[in-house]
Amino acid sequence: VGCDRSKNLVDICAEKHFQAFVCDALSVPIRSGSCDACISIAVIHHFSTAERRLATVRELARLLRPGGTALIYVWAMEQEYKNQKSKYLKEKNGSNKEKEMNTGTAQRPLSDPGPDNSSQDSAWSDQLLSGLKDESCGAKPVADFRLPIHTNRTSFHSQDLLVPWHLKGGTKKKDESVDTVLVPGGSKESQELSPVFHRYYHVFCEGELEAACRSLDCVRVQKSYYDQGNWCVILEKL
C-alpha cells in the first residue's frame, strides 16, 4: 500500500492498478502495529524543523508491528563521500537537465509564500529560522531571513535551501506566484516562459538521521549507511 501527499502521483498509481492513497506523513490513517515493513524515500528531508522530521520517524514506527522494519532515505549534505561523487553530481550534464533548470543563486524572502502555500506552510514557519543557525557540515548560516536557492547538480552549501524544479511544458495560471525562466534552444514552445517551482529541502549531515532515530525508545537502528548522495537507516520496531 502506497501513500503520498500528491494526488497526481497517487492517480498515476491507480492507473497502474497499485493501491495508493493521499495522506500526510505526519498522520497516516493506518492502524498502529499493522505493517511488516515501511519505506520512506525522499520524504523526511522536506520537513522544515527537527521536531517535524523526528515526528515522521515516530509515525513510521507507530505503523510497524513488533519486529517490523523500516527503511528511510534522505538527501545527504555530503554529495562527495569518500572521494566519490554522487549520481546527482555526475548527472550534471545528463538526461535529467531538461527537468531541472539552474536559476542561479537568487534568494527568496521567507515572507514570500511558495506556489502552493497550503502544502508548503511549514517551509515558511518561524521555527525554521532557529534551525538555519546550525553551521554543522560546514554549511553557511542563512542571513536576512532568506533561504538560498540551490544550483542544480552542484554540491550543497547550506543544510536548509530551496531547490528549483523547472516544469517542462507547464502553463502558469494568472494567480500563480512562481518564478519564470526562458528555456534556450529547441522549438518555439520551448522558447516560452515556463514556471520554476522552489521546493524546500533540509539536507542531512552524516549521523544526523541516525541520531534522530536513536532518540526514539521504540526502535533500534539495524543499519546506517550512505548510498549515492543519500543517508539511509534501517530500523526495527521493539
Short mmCIF file of C-alpha atoms in Angstrom, two decimals:
data_model
loop_
_atom_site.label_atom_id
_atom_site.label_comp_id
_atom_site.label_asym_id
_atom_site.label_seq_id
_atom_site.Cartn_x
_atom_site.Cartn_y
_atom_site.Cartn_z
CA VAL A 1 0.00 0.00 0.00
CA GLY A 2 1.44 3.36 -1.02
CA CYS A 3 0.69 6.88 0.10
CA ASP A 4 1.78 10.34 -0.99
CA ARG A 5 0.86 13.97 -0.41
CA SER A 6 0.48 14.46 -4.18
CA LYS A 7 -2.90 13.49 -5.62
CA ASN A 8 -1.44 13.46 -9.13
CA LEU A 9 1.16 10.87 -8.18
CA VAL A 10 -1.46 8.76 -6.42
CA ASP A 11 -3.64 8.93 -9.55
CA ILE A 12 -0.73 7.54 -11.58
CA CYS A 13 -0.50 4.62 -9.14
CA ALA A 14 -4.24 3.98 -9.57
CA GLU A 15 -3.86 3.96 -13.35
CA LYS A 16 -1.23 1.25 -12.93
CA HIS A 17 -3.58 -0.67 -10.60
CA PHE A 18 -1.49 -0.13 -7.47
CA GLN A 19 -3.07 0.51 -4.07
CA ALA A 20 -2.30 4.07 -3.00
CA PHE A 21 -3.98 6.99 -1.27
CA VAL A 22 -3.34 10.64 -0.41
CA CYS A 23 -2.22 11.40 3.14
CA ASP A 24 0.23 13.33 5.31
CA ALA A 25 3.41 11.59 6.53
CA LEU A 26 2.77 13.04 9.99
CA SER A 27 -0.61 11.33 10.25
CA VAL A 28 -1.02 8.11 8.27
CA PRO A 29 -4.55 6.63 8.50
CA ILE A 30 -3.40 3.07 9.09
CA ARG A 31 -3.87 1.07 12.30
CA SER A 32 -0.90 1.02 14.68
CA GLY A 33 1.27 -2.10 14.61
CA SER A 34 -0.27 -3.41 11.38
CA CYS A 35 2.69 -3.19 8.97
CA ASP A 36 5.50 -5.70 8.48
CA ALA A 37 7.64 -3.04 6.80
CA CYS A 38 7.57 0.64 5.87
CA ILE A 39 9.61 2.54 3.30
CA SER A 40 10.15 6.30 3.34
CA ILE A 41 12.13 7.51 0.33
CA ALA A 42 12.96 11.22 -0.17
CA VAL A 43 10.18 12.44 2.14
CA ILE A 44 11.57 13.45 5.53
CA HIS A 45 14.04 16.00 4.10
CA HIS A 46 11.07 18.16 3.03
CA PHE A 47 10.03 18.89 6.64
CA SER A 48 11.36 22.20 7.91
CA THR A 49 12.04 21.53 11.60
CA ALA A 50 13.89 18.85 13.54
CA GLU A 51 10.72 18.23 15.56
CA ARG A 52 8.64 17.51 12.45
CA ARG A 53 11.35 15.33 10.93
CA LEU A 54 11.51 13.28 14.13
CA ALA A 55 7.71 13.08 14.22
CA THR A 56 7.67 11.43 10.78
CA VAL A 57 10.09 8.75 12.01
CA ARG A 58 7.91 8.22 15.09
CA GLU A 59 4.87 7.84 12.82
CA LEU A 60 6.67 5.18 10.77
CA ALA A 61 7.50 3.33 13.98
CA ARG A 62 3.85 3.50 15.10
CA LEU A 63 2.75 1.68 11.95
CA LEU A 64 5.18 -1.23 12.44
CA ARG A 65 4.40 -4.44 14.27
CA PRO A 66 7.00 -5.56 16.87
CA GLY A 67 9.97 -6.88 14.88
CA GLY A 68 8.88 -4.99 11.78
CA THR A 69 11.41 -2.91 9.87
CA ALA A 70 11.51 0.50 8.20
CA LEU A 71 13.87 1.84 5.53
CA ILE A 72 14.44 5.60 5.38
CA TYR A 73 16.30 7.59 2.68
CA VAL A 74 17.05 11.32 2.95
CA TRP A 75 19.19 13.63 0.82
CA ALA A 76 22.76 13.99 2.11
CA MET A 77 24.69 17.21 2.59
CA GLU A 78 27.74 15.22 1.50
CA GLN A 79 27.35 14.75 -2.24
CA GLU A 80 31.03 13.81 -2.40
CA TYR A 81 31.75 10.98 0.04
CA LYS A 82 34.98 9.01 0.38
CA ASN A 83 36.34 10.74 -2.73
CA GLN A 84 33.37 9.60 -4.81
CA LYS A 85 30.85 11.95 -6.41
CA SER A 86 27.17 11.06 -6.07
CA LYS A 87 24.99 10.17 -9.05
CA TYR A 88 23.33 13.57 -8.60
CA LEU A 89 26.61 15.40 -9.28
CA LYS A 90 27.68 13.04 -12.06
CA GLU A 91 24.46 13.71 -13.98
CA LYS A 92 25.15 17.43 -14.20
CA ASN A 93 25.12 17.22 -17.99
CA GLY A 94 22.92 14.14 -18.18
CA SER A 95 19.43 13.36 -19.42
CA ASN A 96 17.64 14.99 -16.49
CA LYS A 97 18.75 18.52 -17.37
CA GLU A 98 15.50 19.27 -19.18
CA LYS A 99 13.57 18.68 -15.97
CA GLU A 100 15.61 20.90 -13.73
CA MET A 101 16.72 24.43 -14.58
CA ASN A 102 19.59 26.32 -12.98
CA THR A 103 18.16 29.60 -11.71
CA GLY A 104 21.40 30.86 -10.20
CA THR A 105 21.91 31.98 -6.64
CA ALA A 106 18.94 34.32 -6.27
CA GLN A 107 17.20 34.39 -2.92
CA ARG A 108 13.52 34.40 -2.00
CA PRO A 109 12.34 36.03 1.25
CA LEU A 110 10.70 33.68 3.72
CA SER A 111 7.72 36.04 3.79
CA ASP A 112 7.06 35.24 0.13
CA PRO A 113 4.88 32.10 0.05
CA GLY A 114 5.60 29.30 -2.40
CA PRO A 115 3.38 28.36 -5.35
CA ASP A 116 1.17 26.22 -3.09
CA ASN A 117 1.15 27.89 0.29
CA SER A 118 -1.35 25.40 1.71
CA SER A 119 1.06 22.47 1.28
CA GLN A 120 4.30 24.33 1.97
CA ASP A 121 3.36 26.38 5.02
CA SER A 122 5.91 24.55 7.15
CA ALA A 123 8.72 25.79 4.90
CA TRP A 124 7.98 29.35 5.91
CA SER A 125 7.48 28.78 9.64
CA ASP A 126 9.17 30.82 12.32
CA GLN A 127 10.61 27.62 13.75
CA LEU A 128 12.69 27.19 10.62
CA LEU A 129 14.75 30.27 11.38
CA SER A 130 16.26 28.80 14.54
CA GLY A 131 17.36 25.71 12.65
CA LEU A 132 19.10 27.77 9.99
CA LYS A 133 21.69 28.93 12.51
CA ASP A 134 23.29 25.48 12.63
CA GLU A 135 26.69 25.59 10.90
CA SER A 136 27.38 21.84 11.04
CA CYS A 137 28.81 20.09 7.96
CA GLY A 138 30.49 23.35 7.01
CA ALA A 139 27.13 24.78 5.96
CA LYS A 140 26.89 28.54 5.91
CA PRO A 141 24.26 30.23 8.10
CA VAL A 142 21.42 31.91 6.25
CA ALA A 143 21.19 35.65 6.93
CA ASP A 144 18.45 38.22 6.43
CA PHE A 145 15.66 35.65 6.86
CA ARG A 146 16.25 34.23 3.38
CA LEU A 147 16.81 30.73 2.05
CA PRO A 148 19.43 30.19 -0.66
CA ILE A 149 18.27 28.76 -3.96
CA HIS A 150 20.38 25.76 -4.87
CA THR A 151 22.16 25.48 -8.22
CA ASN A 152 21.12 22.08 -9.57
CA ARG A 153 23.73 19.34 -9.94
CA THR A 154 26.20 21.09 -7.63
CA SER A 155 27.36 20.48 -4.06
CA PHE A 156 25.27 21.87 -1.20
CA HIS A 157 26.45 24.93 0.72
CA SER A 158 23.56 25.10 3.19
CA GLN A 159 21.52 22.47 5.01
CA ASP A 160 18.29 24.41 4.51
CA LEU A 161 17.59 25.55 0.96
CA LEU A 162 15.19 25.77 -1.95
CA VAL A 163 15.72 23.51 -4.96
CA PRO A 164 14.35 24.78 -8.30
CA TRP A 165 12.18 22.49 -10.39
CA HIS A 166 11.53 23.53 -13.98
CA LEU A 167 8.08 22.40 -15.06
CA LYS A 168 8.59 21.32 -18.65
CA GLY A 169 5.71 22.25 -20.91
CA GLY A 170 3.74 23.65 -17.98
CA THR A 171 1.35 26.56 -18.11
CA LYS A 172 1.15 29.24 -15.44
CA LYS A 173 -2.21 30.30 -14.06
CA LYS A 174 -2.97 34.00 -13.73
CA ASP A 175 -2.90 33.93 -9.94
CA GLU A 176 0.05 31.55 -9.65
CA SER A 177 3.03 33.07 -7.85
CA VAL A 178 6.07 31.35 -9.35
CA ASP A 179 9.31 32.44 -10.94
CA THR A 180 9.74 32.00 -14.71
CA VAL A 181 12.75 31.31 -16.90
CA LEU A 182 13.34 31.44 -20.64
CA VAL A 183 14.19 27.99 -21.95
CA PRO A 184 17.04 28.24 -24.50
CA GLY A 185 17.04 26.48 -27.85
CA GLY A 186 14.60 23.95 -29.25
CA SER A 187 11.14 24.55 -30.65
CA LYS A 188 9.04 27.72 -30.47
CA GLU A 189 7.17 26.29 -27.49
CA SER A 190 10.40 25.82 -25.54
CA GLN A 191 11.20 29.49 -26.00
CA GLU A 192 8.17 30.48 -23.96
CA LEU A 193 8.29 31.28 -20.28
CA SER A 194 7.89 28.19 -18.11
CA PRO A 195 7.23 28.15 -14.34
CA VAL A 196 10.01 27.22 -11.95
CA PHE A 197 8.86 25.93 -8.57
CA HIS A 198 11.07 26.05 -5.49
CA ARG A 199 10.89 23.09 -3.13
CA TYR A 200 12.18 23.25 0.44
CA TYR A 201 14.87 20.75 1.49
CA HIS A 202 16.80 20.07 4.67
CA VAL A 203 19.82 18.04 3.58
CA PHE A 204 21.16 15.75 6.31
CA CYS A 205 24.72 15.65 7.64
CA GLU A 206 26.46 12.37 8.41
CA GLY A 207 24.99 10.84 11.56
CA GLU A 208 22.07 13.28 11.79
CA LEU A 209 19.33 10.88 10.67
CA GLU A 210 20.78 8.03 12.72
CA ALA A 211 20.93 10.21 15.83
CA ALA A 212 17.29 11.21 15.41
CA CYS A 213 16.26 7.56 15.09
CA ARG A 214 18.29 6.54 18.14
CA SER A 215 16.47 9.17 20.21
CA LEU A 216 13.29 7.04 19.97
CA ASP A 217 12.92 4.26 22.54
CA CYS A 218 10.53 2.24 20.37
CA VAL A 219 13.01 1.36 17.60
CA ARG A 220 16.51 0.00 17.15
CA VAL A 221 18.86 1.08 14.37
CA GLN A 222 19.82 -2.07 12.47
CA LYS A 223 21.96 -0.35 9.88
CA SER A 224 23.01 3.16 8.84
CA TYR A 225 24.77 3.80 5.53
CA TYR A 226 25.45 6.18 2.62
CA ASP A 227 24.04 5.45 -0.82
CA GLN A 228 24.53 7.71 -3.87
CA GLY A 229 24.10 11.04 -2.12
CA ASN A 230 21.60 9.79 0.46
CA TRP A 231 21.83 8.92 4.16
CA CYS A 232 19.91 5.74 4.87
CA VAL A 233 18.75 3.95 8.01
CA ILE A 234 17.08 0.58 8.60
CA LEU A 235 15.03 0.49 11.81
CA GLU A 236 13.49 -2.39 13.76
CA LYS A 237 10.40 -1.92 15.93
CA LEU A 238 10.99 -3.09 19.51
#
